[in-house]
mmCIF file of C-alpha atoms in Angstrom:
data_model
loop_
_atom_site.group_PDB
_atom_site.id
_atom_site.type_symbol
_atom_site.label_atom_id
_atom_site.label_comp_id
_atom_site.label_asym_id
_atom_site.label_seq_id
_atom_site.Cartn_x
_atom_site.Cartn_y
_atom_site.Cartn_z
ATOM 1 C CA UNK A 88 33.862 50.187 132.026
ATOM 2 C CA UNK A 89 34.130 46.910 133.758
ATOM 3 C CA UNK A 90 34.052 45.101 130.504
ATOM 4 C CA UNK A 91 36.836 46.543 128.748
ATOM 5 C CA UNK A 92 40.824 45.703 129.045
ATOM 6 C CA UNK A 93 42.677 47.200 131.142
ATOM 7 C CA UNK A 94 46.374 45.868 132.063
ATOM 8 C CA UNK A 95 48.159 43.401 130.101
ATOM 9 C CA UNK A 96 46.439 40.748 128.086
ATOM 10 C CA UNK A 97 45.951 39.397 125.000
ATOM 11 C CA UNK A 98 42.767 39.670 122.464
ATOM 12 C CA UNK A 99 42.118 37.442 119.762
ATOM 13 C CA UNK A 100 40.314 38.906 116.723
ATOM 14 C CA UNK A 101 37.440 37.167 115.014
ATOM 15 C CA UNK A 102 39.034 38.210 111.903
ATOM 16 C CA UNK A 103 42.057 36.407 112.836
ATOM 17 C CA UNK A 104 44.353 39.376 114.486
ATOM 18 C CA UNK A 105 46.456 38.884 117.849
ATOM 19 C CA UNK A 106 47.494 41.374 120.123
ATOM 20 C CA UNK A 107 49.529 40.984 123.290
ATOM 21 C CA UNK A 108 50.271 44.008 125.690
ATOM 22 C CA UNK A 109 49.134 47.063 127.578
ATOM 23 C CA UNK A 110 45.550 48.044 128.030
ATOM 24 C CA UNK A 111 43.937 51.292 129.215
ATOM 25 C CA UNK A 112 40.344 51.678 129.116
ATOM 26 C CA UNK A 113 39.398 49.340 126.142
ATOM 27 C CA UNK A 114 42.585 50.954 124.572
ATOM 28 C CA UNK A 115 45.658 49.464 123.153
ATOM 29 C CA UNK A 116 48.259 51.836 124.888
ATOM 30 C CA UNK A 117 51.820 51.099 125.900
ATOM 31 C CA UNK A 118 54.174 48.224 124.564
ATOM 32 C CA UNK A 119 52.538 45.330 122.093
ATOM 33 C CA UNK A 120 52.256 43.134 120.017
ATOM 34 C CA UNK A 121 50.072 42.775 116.979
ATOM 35 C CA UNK A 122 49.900 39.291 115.037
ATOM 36 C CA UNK A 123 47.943 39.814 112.087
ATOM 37 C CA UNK A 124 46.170 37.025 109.886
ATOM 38 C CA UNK A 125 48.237 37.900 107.115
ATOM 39 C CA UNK A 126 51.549 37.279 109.190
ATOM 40 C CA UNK A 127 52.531 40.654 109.073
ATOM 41 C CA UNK A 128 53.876 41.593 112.856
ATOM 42 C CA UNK A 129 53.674 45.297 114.468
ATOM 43 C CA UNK A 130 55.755 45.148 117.965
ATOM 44 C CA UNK A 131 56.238 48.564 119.785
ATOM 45 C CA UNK A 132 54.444 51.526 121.247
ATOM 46 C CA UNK A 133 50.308 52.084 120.970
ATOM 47 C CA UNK A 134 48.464 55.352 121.939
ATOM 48 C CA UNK A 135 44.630 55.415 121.988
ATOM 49 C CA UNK A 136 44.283 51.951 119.794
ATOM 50 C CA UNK A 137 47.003 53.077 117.241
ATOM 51 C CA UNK A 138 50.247 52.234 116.611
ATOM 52 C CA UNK A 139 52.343 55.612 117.961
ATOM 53 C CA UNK A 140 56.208 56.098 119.092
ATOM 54 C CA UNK A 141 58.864 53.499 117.885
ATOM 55 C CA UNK A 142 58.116 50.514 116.484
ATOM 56 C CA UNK A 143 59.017 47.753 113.920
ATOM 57 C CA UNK A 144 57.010 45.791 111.370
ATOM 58 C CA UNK A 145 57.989 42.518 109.705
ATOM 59 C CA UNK A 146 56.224 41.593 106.675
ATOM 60 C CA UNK A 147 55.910 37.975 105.627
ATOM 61 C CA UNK A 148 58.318 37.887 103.169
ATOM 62 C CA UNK A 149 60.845 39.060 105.473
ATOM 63 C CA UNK A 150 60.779 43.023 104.824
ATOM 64 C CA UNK A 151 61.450 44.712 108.204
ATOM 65 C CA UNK A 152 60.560 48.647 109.310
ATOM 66 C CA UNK A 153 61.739 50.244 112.246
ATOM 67 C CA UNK A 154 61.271 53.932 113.017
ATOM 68 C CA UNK A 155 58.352 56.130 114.349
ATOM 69 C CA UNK A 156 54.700 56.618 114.315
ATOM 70 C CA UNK A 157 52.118 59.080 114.626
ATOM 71 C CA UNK A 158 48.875 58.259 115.310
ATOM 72 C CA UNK A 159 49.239 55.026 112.530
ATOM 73 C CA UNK A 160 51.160 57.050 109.993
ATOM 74 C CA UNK A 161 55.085 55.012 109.397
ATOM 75 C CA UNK A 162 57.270 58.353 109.183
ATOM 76 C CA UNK A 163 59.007 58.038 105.553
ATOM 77 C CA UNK A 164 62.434 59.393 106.941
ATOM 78 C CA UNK A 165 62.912 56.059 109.028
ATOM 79 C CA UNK A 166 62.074 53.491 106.680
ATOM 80 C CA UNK A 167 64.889 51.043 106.313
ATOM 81 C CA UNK A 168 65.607 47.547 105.716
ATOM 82 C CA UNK A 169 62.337 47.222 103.145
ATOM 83 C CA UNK A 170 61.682 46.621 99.648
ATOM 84 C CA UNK A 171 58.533 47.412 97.819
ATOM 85 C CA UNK A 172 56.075 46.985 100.937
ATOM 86 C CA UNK A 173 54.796 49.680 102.731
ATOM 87 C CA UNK A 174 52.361 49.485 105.976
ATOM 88 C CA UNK A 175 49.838 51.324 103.958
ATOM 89 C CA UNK A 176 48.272 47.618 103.066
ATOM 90 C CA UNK A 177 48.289 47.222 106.682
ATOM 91 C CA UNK A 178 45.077 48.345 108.544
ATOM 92 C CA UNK A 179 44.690 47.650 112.151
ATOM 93 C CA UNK A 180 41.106 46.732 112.005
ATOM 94 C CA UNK A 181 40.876 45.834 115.903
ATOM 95 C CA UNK A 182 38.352 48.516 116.481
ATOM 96 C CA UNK A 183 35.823 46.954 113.968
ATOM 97 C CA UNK A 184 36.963 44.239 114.275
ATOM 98 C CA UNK A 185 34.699 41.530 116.117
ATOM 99 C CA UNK A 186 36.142 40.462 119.384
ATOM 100 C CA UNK A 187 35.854 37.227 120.932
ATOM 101 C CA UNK A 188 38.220 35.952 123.909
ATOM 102 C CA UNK A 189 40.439 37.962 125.914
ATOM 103 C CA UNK A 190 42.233 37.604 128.990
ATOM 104 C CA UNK A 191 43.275 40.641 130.604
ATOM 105 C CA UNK A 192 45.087 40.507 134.002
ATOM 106 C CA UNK A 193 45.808 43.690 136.307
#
């Protein structure tokens, strides 16, 4: 579809998300970036609109995850260098999410 993403870009959420990175079809998929309103920060590999492969999280207060996931799921045996928070409060709402501006070049 002509009006979906595809390439790199950025998309700003209505509900105040940021992502910068790789597109296919509509699809986060590739390297990124995902700001979210909260602060919280995902950078690393997307499959099919979900965070997959390596990847690290930093939480507002300074907490920081690296490791793997599958299909949105942190693997436990790679969490490191956090406290109390887990990514389970995180939800990556981009698919329900209302869109607004993007910019999206080849």
């Amino acid at each position: 579809n002509a009006d979906e993403p595809h390439g790199n870009g950025v998309m700003n959420y209505a509900n105040g998300n940021i992502y910068e990175g790789e597109w296919v079809d509509g699809n986060k998929h590739g390297q990124g970036k995902m700001t979210y309103a909260n602060n919280e920060v995902y950078a690393g590999q997307w499959r099919d609109d979900k965070r997959h492969g390596k990847g690290t999280i930093t939480f507002p207060n300074g907490d920081v995850f690296r490791g793997e996931w599958t299909s949105q799921q942190q693997q436990q045996e790679q969490k490191r260098d956090i406290s109390s928070q887990n990514d389970d409060d995180v939800e990556e709402s981009g698919s329900a999410a209302k869109r607004h501006k993007v910019e999206v070049s080849p």
